[in-house]
Coordinates of C-alpha atoms and ligand atoms in Angstrom, one line a residue:
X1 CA 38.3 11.9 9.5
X2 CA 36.3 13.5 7.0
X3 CA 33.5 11.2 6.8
X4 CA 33.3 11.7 11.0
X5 CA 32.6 15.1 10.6
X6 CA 30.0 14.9 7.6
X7 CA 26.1 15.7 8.2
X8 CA 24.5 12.7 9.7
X9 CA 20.7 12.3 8.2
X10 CA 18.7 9.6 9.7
X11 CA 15.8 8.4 7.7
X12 CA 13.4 6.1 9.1
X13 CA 11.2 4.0 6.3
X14 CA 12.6 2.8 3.2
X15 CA 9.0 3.0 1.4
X16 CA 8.1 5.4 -0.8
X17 CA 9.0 8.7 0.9
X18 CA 12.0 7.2 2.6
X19 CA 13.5 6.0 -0.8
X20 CA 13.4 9.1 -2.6
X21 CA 14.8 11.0 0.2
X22 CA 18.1 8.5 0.6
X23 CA 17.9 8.5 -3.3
X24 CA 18.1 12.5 -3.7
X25 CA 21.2 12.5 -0.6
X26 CA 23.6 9.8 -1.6
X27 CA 25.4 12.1 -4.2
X28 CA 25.8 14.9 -1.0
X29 CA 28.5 15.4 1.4
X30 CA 26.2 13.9 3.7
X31 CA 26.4 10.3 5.6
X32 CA 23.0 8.4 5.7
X33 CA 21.8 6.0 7.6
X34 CA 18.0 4.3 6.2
X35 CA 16.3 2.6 8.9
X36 CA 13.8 0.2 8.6
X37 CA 12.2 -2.7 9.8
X38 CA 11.8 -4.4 6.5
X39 CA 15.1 -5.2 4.2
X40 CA 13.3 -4.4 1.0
X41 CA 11.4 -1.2 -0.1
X42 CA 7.4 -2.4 -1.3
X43 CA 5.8 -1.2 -4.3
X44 CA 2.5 -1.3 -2.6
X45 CA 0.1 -0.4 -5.1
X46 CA 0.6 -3.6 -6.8
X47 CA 0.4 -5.8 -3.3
X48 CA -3.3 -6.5 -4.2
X49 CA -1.5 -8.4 -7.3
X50 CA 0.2 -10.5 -5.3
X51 CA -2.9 -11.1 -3.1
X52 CA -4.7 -12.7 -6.6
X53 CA -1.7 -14.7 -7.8
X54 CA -1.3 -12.5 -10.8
X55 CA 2.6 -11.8 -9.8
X56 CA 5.1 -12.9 -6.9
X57 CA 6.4 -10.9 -3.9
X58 CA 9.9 -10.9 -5.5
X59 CA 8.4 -8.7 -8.9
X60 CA 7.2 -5.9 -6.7
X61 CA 9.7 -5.6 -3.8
X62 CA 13.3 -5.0 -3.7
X63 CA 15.9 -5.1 -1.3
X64 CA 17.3 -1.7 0.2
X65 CA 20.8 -2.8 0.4
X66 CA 20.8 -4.1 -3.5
X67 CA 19.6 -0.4 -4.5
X68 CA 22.5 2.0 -2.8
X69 CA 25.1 -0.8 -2.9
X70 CA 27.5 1.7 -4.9
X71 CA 26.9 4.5 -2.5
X72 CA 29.4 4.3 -0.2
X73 CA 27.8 7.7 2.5
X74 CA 24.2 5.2 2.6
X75 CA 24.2 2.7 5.4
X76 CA 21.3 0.2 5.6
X77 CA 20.2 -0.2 8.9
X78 CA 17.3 -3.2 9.6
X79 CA 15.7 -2.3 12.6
X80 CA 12.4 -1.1 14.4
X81 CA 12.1 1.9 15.5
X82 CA 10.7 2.9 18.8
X83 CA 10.7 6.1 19.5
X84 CA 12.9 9.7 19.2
X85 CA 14.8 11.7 21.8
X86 CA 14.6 14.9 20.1
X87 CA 16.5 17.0 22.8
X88 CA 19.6 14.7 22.3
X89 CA 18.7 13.9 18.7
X90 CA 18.7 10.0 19.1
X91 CA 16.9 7.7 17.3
X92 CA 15.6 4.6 19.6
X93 CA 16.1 1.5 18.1
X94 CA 14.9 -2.4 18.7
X95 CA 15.9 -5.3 16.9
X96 CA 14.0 -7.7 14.4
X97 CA 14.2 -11.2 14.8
X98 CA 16.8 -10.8 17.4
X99 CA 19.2 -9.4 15.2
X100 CA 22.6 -7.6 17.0
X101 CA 20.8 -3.4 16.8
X102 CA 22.5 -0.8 18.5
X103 CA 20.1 0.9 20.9
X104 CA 20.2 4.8 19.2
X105 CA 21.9 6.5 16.9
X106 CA 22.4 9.9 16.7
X107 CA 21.4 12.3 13.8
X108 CA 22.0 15.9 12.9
X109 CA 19.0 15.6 10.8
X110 CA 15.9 13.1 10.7
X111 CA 13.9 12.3 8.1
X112 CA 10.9 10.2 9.8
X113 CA 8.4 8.7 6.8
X114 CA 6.6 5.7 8.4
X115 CA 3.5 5.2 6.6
X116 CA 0.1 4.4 7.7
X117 CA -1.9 1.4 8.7
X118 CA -5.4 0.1 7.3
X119 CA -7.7 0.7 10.2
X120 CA -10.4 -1.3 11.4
X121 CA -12.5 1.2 13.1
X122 CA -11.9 0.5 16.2
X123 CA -12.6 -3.0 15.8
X124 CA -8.9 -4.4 16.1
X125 CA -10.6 -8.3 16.8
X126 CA -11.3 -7.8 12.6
X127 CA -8.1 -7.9 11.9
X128 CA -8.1 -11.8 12.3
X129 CA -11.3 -12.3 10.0
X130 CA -10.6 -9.6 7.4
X131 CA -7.1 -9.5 6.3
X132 CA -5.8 -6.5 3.6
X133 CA -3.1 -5.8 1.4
X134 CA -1.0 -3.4 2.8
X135 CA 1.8 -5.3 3.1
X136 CA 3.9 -8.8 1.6
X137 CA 3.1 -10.6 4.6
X138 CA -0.9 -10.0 4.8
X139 CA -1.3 -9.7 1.1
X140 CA 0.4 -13.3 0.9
X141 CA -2.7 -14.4 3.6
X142 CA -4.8 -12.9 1.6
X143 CA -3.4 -15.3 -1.5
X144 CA -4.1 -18.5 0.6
X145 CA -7.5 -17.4 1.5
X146 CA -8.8 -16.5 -1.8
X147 CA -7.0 -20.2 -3.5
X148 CA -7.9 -22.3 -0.3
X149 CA -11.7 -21.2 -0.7
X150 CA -12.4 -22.4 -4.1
X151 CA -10.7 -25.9 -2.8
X152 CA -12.6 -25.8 -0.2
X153 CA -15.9 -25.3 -1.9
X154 CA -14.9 -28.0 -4.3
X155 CA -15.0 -30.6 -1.4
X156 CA -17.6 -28.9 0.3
X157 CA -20.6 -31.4 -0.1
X158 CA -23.4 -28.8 1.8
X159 CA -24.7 -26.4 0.0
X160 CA -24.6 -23.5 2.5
X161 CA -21.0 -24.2 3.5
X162 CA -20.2 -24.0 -0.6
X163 CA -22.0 -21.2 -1.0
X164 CA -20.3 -19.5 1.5
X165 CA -16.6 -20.2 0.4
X166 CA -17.7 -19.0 -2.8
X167 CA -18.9 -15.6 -1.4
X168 CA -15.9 -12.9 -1.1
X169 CA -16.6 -9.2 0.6
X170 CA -14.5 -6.4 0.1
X171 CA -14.9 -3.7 2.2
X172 CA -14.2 -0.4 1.1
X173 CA -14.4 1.0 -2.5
X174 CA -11.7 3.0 -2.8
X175 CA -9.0 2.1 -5.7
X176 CA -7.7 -0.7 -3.6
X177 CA -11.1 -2.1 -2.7
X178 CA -12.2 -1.5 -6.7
X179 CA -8.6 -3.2 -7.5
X180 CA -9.6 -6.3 -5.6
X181 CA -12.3 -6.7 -6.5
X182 CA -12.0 -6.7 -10.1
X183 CA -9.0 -9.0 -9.5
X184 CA -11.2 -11.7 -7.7
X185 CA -14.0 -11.2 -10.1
X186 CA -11.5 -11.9 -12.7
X187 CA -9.8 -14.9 -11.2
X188 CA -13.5 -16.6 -10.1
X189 CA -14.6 -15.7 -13.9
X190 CA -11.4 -16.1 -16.3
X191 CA -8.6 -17.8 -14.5
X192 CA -10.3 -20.6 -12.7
X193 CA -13.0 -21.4 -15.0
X194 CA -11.7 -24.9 -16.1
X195 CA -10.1 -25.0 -12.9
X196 CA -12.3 -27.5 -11.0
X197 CA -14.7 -30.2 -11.6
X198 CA -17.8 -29.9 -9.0
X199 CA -17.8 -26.1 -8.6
X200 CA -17.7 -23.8 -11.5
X201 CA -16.2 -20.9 -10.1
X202 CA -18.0 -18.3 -12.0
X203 CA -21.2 -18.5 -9.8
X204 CA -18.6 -16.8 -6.9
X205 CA -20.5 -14.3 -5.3
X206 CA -18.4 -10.8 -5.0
X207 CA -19.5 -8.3 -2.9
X208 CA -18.1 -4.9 -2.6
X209 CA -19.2 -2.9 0.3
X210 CA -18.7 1.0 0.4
X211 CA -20.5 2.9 2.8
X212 CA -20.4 6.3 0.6
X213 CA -23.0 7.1 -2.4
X214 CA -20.4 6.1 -4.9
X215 CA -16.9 3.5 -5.7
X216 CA -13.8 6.0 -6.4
X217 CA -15.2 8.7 -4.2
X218 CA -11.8 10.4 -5.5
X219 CA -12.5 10.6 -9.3
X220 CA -14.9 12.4 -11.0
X221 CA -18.7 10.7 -10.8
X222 CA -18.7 9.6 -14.8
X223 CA -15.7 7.9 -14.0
X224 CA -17.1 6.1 -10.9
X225 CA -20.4 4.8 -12.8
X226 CA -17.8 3.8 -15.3
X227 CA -15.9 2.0 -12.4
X228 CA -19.4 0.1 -11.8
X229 CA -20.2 -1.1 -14.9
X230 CA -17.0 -2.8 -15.6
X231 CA -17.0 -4.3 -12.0
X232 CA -20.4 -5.7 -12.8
X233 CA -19.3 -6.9 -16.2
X234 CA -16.5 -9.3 -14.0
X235 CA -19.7 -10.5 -11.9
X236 CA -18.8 -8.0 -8.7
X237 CA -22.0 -6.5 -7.1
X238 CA -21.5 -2.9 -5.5
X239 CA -23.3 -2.2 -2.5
X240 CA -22.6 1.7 -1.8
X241 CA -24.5 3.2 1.1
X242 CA -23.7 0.3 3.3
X243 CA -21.9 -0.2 6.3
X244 CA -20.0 -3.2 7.9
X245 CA -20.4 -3.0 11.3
X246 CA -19.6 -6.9 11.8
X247 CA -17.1 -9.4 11.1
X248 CA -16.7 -12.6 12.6
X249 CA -15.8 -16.4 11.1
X250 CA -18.7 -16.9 9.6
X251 CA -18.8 -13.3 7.6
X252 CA -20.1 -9.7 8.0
X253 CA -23.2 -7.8 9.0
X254 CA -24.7 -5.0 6.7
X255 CA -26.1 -2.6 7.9
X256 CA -27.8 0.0 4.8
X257 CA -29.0 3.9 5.6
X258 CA -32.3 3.1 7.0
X259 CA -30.5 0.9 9.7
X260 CA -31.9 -2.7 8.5
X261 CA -28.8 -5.1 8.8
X262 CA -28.6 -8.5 6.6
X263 CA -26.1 -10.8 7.8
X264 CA -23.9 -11.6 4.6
X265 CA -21.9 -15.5 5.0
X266 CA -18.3 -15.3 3.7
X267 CA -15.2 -17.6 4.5
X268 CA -13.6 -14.5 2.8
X269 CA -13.5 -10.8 3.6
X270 CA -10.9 -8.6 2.7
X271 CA -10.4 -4.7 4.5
X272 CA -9.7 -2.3 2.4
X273 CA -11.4 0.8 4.3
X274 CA -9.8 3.8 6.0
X275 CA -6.3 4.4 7.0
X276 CA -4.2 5.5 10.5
X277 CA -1.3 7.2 10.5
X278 CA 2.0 5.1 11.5
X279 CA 2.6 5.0 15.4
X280 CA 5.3 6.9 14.9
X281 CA 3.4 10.2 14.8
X282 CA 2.1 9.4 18.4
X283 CA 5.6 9.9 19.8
X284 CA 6.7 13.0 17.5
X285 CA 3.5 14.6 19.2
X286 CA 4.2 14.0 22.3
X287 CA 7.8 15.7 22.0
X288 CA 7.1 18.6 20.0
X289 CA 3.5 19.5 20.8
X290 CA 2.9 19.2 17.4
X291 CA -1.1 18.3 16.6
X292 CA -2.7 15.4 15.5
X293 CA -5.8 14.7 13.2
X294 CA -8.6 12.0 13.9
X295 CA -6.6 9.8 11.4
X296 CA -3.6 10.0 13.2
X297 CA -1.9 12.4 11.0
X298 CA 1.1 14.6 12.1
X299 CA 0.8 18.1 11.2
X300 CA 3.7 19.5 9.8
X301 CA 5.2 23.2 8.9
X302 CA 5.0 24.4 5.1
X303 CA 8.7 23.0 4.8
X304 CA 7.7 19.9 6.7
X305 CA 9.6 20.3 9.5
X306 CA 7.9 19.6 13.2
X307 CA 7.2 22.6 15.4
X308 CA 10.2 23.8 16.8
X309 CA 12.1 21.2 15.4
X310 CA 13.7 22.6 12.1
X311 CA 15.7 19.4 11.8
X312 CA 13.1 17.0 12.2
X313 CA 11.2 15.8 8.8
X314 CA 7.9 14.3 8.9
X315 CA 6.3 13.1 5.3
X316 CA 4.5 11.1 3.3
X317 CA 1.0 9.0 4.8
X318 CA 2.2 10.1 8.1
X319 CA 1.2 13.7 7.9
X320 CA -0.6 16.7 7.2
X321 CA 1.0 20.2 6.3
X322 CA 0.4 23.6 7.6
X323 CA 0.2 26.0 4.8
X324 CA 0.7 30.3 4.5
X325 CA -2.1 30.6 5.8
X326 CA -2.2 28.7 8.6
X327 CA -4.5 25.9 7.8
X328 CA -4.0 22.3 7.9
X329 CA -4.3 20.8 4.2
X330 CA -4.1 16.7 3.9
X331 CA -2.9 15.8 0.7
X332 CA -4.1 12.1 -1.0
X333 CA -2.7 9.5 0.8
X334 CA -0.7 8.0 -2.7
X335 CA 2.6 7.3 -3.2
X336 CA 3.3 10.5 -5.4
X337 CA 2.9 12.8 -2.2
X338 CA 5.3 11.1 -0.3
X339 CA 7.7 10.7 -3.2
X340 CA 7.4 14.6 -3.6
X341 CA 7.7 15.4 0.3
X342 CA 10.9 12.4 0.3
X343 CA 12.5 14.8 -2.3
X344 CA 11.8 17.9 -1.3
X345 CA 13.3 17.1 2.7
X346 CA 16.0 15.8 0.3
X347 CA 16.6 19.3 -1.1
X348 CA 16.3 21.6 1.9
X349 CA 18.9 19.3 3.7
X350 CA 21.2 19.7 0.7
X351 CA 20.4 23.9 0.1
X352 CA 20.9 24.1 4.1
X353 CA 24.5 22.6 3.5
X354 CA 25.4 25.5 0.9
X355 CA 23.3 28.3 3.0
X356 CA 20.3 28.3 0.9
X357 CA 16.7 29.0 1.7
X358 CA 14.3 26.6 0.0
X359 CA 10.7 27.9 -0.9
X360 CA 8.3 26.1 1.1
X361 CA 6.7 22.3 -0.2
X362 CA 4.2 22.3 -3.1
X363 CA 2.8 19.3 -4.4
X364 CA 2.0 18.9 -7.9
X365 CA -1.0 16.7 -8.6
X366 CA -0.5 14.5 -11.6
X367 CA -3.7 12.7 -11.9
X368 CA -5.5 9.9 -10.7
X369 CA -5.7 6.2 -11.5
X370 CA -7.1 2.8 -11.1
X371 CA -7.4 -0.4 -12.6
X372 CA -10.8 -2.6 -12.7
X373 CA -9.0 -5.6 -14.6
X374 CA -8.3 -7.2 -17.9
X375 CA -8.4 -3.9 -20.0
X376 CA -10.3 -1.8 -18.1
X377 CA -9.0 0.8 -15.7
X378 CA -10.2 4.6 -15.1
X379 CA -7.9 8.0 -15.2
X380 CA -8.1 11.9 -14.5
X381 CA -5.4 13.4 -15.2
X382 CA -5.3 17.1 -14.9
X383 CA -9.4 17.2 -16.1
X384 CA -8.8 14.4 -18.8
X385 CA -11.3 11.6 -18.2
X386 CA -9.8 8.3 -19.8
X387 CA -11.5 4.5 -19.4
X388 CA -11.3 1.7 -20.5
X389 CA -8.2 0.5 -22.6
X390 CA -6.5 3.5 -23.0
X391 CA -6.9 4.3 -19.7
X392 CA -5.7 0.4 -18.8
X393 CA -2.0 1.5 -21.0
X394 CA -1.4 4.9 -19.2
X395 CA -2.1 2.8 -15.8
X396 CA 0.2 -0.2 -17.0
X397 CA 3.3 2.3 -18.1
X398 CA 2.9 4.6 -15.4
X399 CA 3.0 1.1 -13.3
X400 CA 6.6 0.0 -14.7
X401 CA 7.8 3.0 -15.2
X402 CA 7.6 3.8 -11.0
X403 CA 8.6 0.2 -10.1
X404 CA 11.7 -0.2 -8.5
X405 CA 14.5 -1.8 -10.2
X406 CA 15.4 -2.5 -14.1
X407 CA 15.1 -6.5 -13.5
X408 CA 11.3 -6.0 -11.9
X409 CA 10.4 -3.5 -14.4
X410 CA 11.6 -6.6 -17.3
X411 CA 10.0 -9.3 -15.4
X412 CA 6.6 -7.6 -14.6
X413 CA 5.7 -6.4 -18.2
X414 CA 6.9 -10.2 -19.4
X415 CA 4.6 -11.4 -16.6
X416 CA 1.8 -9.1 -17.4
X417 CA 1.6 -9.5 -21.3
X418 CA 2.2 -13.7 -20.7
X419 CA -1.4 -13.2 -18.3
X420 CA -2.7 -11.0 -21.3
X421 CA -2.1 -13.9 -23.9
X422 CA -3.0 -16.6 -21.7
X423 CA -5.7 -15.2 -19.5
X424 CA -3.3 -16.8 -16.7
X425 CA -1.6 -15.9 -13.5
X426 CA 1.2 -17.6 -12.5
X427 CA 1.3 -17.3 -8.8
X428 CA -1.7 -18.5 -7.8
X429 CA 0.2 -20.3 -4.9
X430 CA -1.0 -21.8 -1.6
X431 CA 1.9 -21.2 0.7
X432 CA 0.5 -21.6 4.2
X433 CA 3.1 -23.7 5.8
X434 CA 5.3 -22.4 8.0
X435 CA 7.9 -25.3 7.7
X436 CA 8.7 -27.5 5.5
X437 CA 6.5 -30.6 4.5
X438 CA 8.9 -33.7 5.7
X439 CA 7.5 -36.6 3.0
Ligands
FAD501 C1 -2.9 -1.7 -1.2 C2 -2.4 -0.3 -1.5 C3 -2.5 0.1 -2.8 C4 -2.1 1.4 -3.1 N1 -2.2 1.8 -4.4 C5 -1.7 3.0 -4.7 C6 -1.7 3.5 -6.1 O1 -2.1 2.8 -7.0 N2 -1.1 4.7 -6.4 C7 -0.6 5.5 -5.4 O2 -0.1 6.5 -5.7 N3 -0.6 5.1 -4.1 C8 -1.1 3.9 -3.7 N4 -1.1 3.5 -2.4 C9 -0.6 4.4 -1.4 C10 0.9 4.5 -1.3 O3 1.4 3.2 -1.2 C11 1.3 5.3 -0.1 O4 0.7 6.6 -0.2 C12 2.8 5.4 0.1 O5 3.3 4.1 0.3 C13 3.2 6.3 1.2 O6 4.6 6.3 1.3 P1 5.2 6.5 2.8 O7 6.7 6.7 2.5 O8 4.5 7.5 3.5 O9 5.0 5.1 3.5 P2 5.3 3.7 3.1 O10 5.6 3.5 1.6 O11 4.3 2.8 3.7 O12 6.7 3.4 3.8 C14 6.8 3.3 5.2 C15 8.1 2.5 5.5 O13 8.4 2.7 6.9 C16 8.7 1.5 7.5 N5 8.4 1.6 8.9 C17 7.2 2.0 9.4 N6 7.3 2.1 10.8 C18 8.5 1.7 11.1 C19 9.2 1.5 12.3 N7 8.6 1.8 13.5 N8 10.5 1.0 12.3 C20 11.1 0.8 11.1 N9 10.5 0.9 9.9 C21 9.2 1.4 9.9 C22 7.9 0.4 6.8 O14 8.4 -0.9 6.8 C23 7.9 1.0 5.3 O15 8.9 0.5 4.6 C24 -1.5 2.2 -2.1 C25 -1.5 1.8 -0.8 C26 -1.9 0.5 -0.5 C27 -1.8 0.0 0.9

C-alpha cells in the first residue's frame, strides 16, 4: 500500500546525469523508475580508449541493474523512449530488440537527461566514412578500423593504396579529437613498432584537422601550444584553420581560409567535431514551448525545470539554463555539469517532499583536462596551469576516482600501469564478425 502511494520519479538516461540523479533518490521515500535504452551506464570519456585497444568495453561500462541492486524503491527499465505526454504525465516507451516494454508509464516527476549526439554538419552520409567515439558500439568500429588498416597496409603491395591505410584524420581538436589522436600516434609509434614485417608503422601519417586557430580551444593558449608540441612529439600533424568539407571512401577534402582545398587519401577518418543535443529535446519543445539553440539545446529555468512544467527536469548535454537575469548561459558540455544538474534535480525533488524551497542550480567549475598520451596530458584547474606528467597523475586519479564501480576502478589502474611497464595495450582486438566463425 505504501509503496503505491510513494512519489513516482521517472528518469530517462542512465549516463552521467541520469546516474547521479537515481543515485541521490534511492535513499528517499520516493519509487524510481531509470529508463534507458542501454543496460549499462558508459564512462564516455574513456570510449576513445577502447577505440585504440588500450582497455575493453567491460573496464569502462557497467550495468545499471548491478549498481542499485540493493535498492529496493529503483526499478531498471531497458527501453527507448519516444516521446512525453506532459498533460497526462506519461512517458512513451518502445522496446529494444523486441523485448516485452509497456507502452507508458506514468510519473509524478520526470527527470529527462538524454545526452547529445556528435554531429556531422549536416552531412549525415559521413557518418558511414567517419565513425566517432561516443558510444561502445562506434568506438568498437572505430577499434577495427584503426587494427584492420595496418593489416591491410601490410598486404598492400601499391604504394598509394599503403600509403593511404597508413594515413588517419581526425577531425576536430577538441579534447576528444587531441585524445585520439595522441592515442593513434602512440599505437602507430610505440605499440606496433615490432608489430609487422613489410610496414613499419611509425611512418603512419596522423592528421588532425581543426578548423579554429588553435587545439583545446577551451584551455588557456600556453596550454594549447603545449598540446601541440607533445602531439607532434607522437608524429601527429595539426592542421588548425582548416575545414573538412568532404568525406567519402577514399578520404576527406580540406579546404584552409583562403578557400584552396587539397584532397587528403585516408582509409581512416574519425569525427570528433561538434555536438547536437539528444532528440529528445525536439519533443519537450514542442510541448512546452520551451526554446531551442542551433545546437539543439533545451533551455531550461534556473532550477531546471521546463516552462510551465515545474515537474519536468531537463539536464545535463541536453540543455541550456536560463539564469536571474534572464539570459540563456550553456555550460561545457562535460560530464561534471550533468553530474551537478543530476544532483541537484535530485535535491529539489527530495526538499519538495519536506516543503522546502531549493536556491536555484549553480555549477561549480572544477577545472579542465586532457590527456595527449604516455605522460603527457594538460590541466586548468581554477587558474593553475599543469602539463606534462603531473598533469598526466591529476588526469589518471581524477579518471579512477569518477569511474563507476570498485572492480573497474581495480582493473583499469592494473591495466593502465601493466601498458605503462610494457608500452602495451591489451585489447587491440579485431572483432568485426557478427557471428561466430564455424571452423
Ligand atoms: C568521446 C567523449 C569523451 C568525453 N570526455 C570527457 C571528459 O574527459 N571529461 C568530461 O567531463 N566529459 C567528457 N565528455 C562529455 C561527457 O561524457 C558528457 O558531458 C556527459 O556524458 C553528459 O551526460 P548526460 O547525462 O547529459 O548524457 P549521457 O552521459 O550521454 O547519458 C545519456 C543517456 O541517455 C540514454 N538515452 C538517450 N536517449 C534515450 C532514449 N530516447 N531512450 C532511452 N535512453 C536514452 C543513453 O543511452 C545514455 O545512457 C566526453 C564525451 C565524449 C563523447
Amino acid at each position: 500500500m505504501a509503496a503505491a502511494e510513494a512519489h513516482r520519479v521517472v528518469v530517462v538516461g542512465g549516463g552521467f546525469g541520469g546516474l547521479q540523479a537515481v543515485l541521490k533518490l534511492r535513499k528517499a521515500p520516493v519509487d524510481v523508475t531509470l529508463v534507458d535504452r542501454r543496460n549499462f551506464h558508459l564512462f564516455q570519456p574513456l570510449t576513445y580508449q577502447v577505440a585504440t585497444g588500450a582497455l575493453s568495453p567491460g573496464e569502462i561500462a557497467y550495468p545499471l541493474r548491478a549498481i542499485f541492486k540493493r535498492d529496493k524503491n529503483v526499478r531498471v527499465l531497458m527501453a527507448e523512449v519516444d516521446g512525453f505526454d506532459l498533460a497526462a504525465r506519461e512517458v512513451r516507451l518502445s522496446p529494444v530488440e523486441d523485448l516485452p516494454t509497456p507502452q507508458t508509464i506514468a510519473y509524478d516527476t520526470l527527470i529527462v537527461s538524454g545526452g547529445s549526439l556528435y554531429s556531422y554538419f549536416g552531412h549525415d552520409d559521413w557518418t558511414e566514412h567517419a565513425a566517432e567515439v561516443k558510444s561502445l558500439e562506434s568506438a568498437l568500429v572505430v577499434r577495427n578500423r584503426l587494427l584492420l588498416a595496418f593489416e591491410a597496409a601490410e598486404e598492400e603491395p601499391d604504394l598509394q593504396h599503403r600509403e593511404s591505410w597508413l594515413t588517419f584524420v581526425i577531425v576536430g581538436a577538441g579534447p576528444t579529437g587531441v585524445e585520439i589522436a595522441g592515442q593513434i600516434g602512440e599505437l602507430a609509434r610505440d605499440t606496433l613498432r615490432r608489430d609487422f614485417r613489410r610496414i613499419d608503422p611509425r611512418t603512419a601519417r596522423i592528421l588532425l584537422v581543426e578548423a579554429g586557430d588553435r587545439v583545446l580551444a577551451t584551455f588557456p593558449p600556453s596550454l594549447s601550444a603545449k598540446a601541440v608540441r607533445s602531439l607532434e612529439r607522437l608524429g601527429v600533424t595539426v592542421l588548425t584553420e582548416r575545414t573538412v568539407i568532404d568525406v567519402d571512401d577514399s578520404g576527406v577534402t580540406i579546404r584552409d581560409q583562403g578557400g584552396s582545398e587539397e584532397p587528403v587519401s585516408s582509409r581512416t577518418v574519425v569525427w570528433a567535431a561538434g555536438v547536437t543535443a539528444s532528440s529528445l529535446t525536439a519533443k519537450l519543445a514542442e510541448l512546452s514551448g520551451a526554446e531551442r539553440d542551433r545546437a539543439g539545446r533545451l533551455t531550461v529555468e534556473p532550477d531546471l525545470t521546463l516552462p510551465g512544467h515545474p515537474e519536468v527536469f531537463a539536464l545535463g548535454d541536453m540543455v541550456r539554463v536560463r539564469n536571474a537575469a534572464g539570459e540563456s548561459v550553456v555550460l561545457p558540455g562535460v560530464a561534471p555539469v550533468a553530474m551537478q544538474q543530476g544532483r541537484y534535480a535530485a535535491k529539489v525533488v527530495r526538499d519538495r517532499l519536506r516543503s522546502r524551497e531549493t536556491p536555484p542550480f549553480r555549477y561549480r567549475d572544477k577545472g579542465n583536462l586532457a590527456t595527449i598520451g604516455r605522460a603527457a596530458a594538460v590541466a586548468d584547474i581554477k587558474g593553475l596551469r599543469l602539463s606534462g606528467f603531473l598533469a598526466w597523475m591529476v588526469w589518471l586519479l581524477v579518471h579512477l576516482w569518477y569511474l563507476v564501480g570498485f572492480q573497474n576502478r581495480v582493473l583499469v589502474f592494473i591495466r593502465w600501469t601493466i601498458s605503462f611497464a610494457t608500452h602495451g595495450r591489451g585489447a587491440r582486438l579485431i572483432t568485426r564478425w557478427h557471428s561466430a566463425p564455424r571452423s
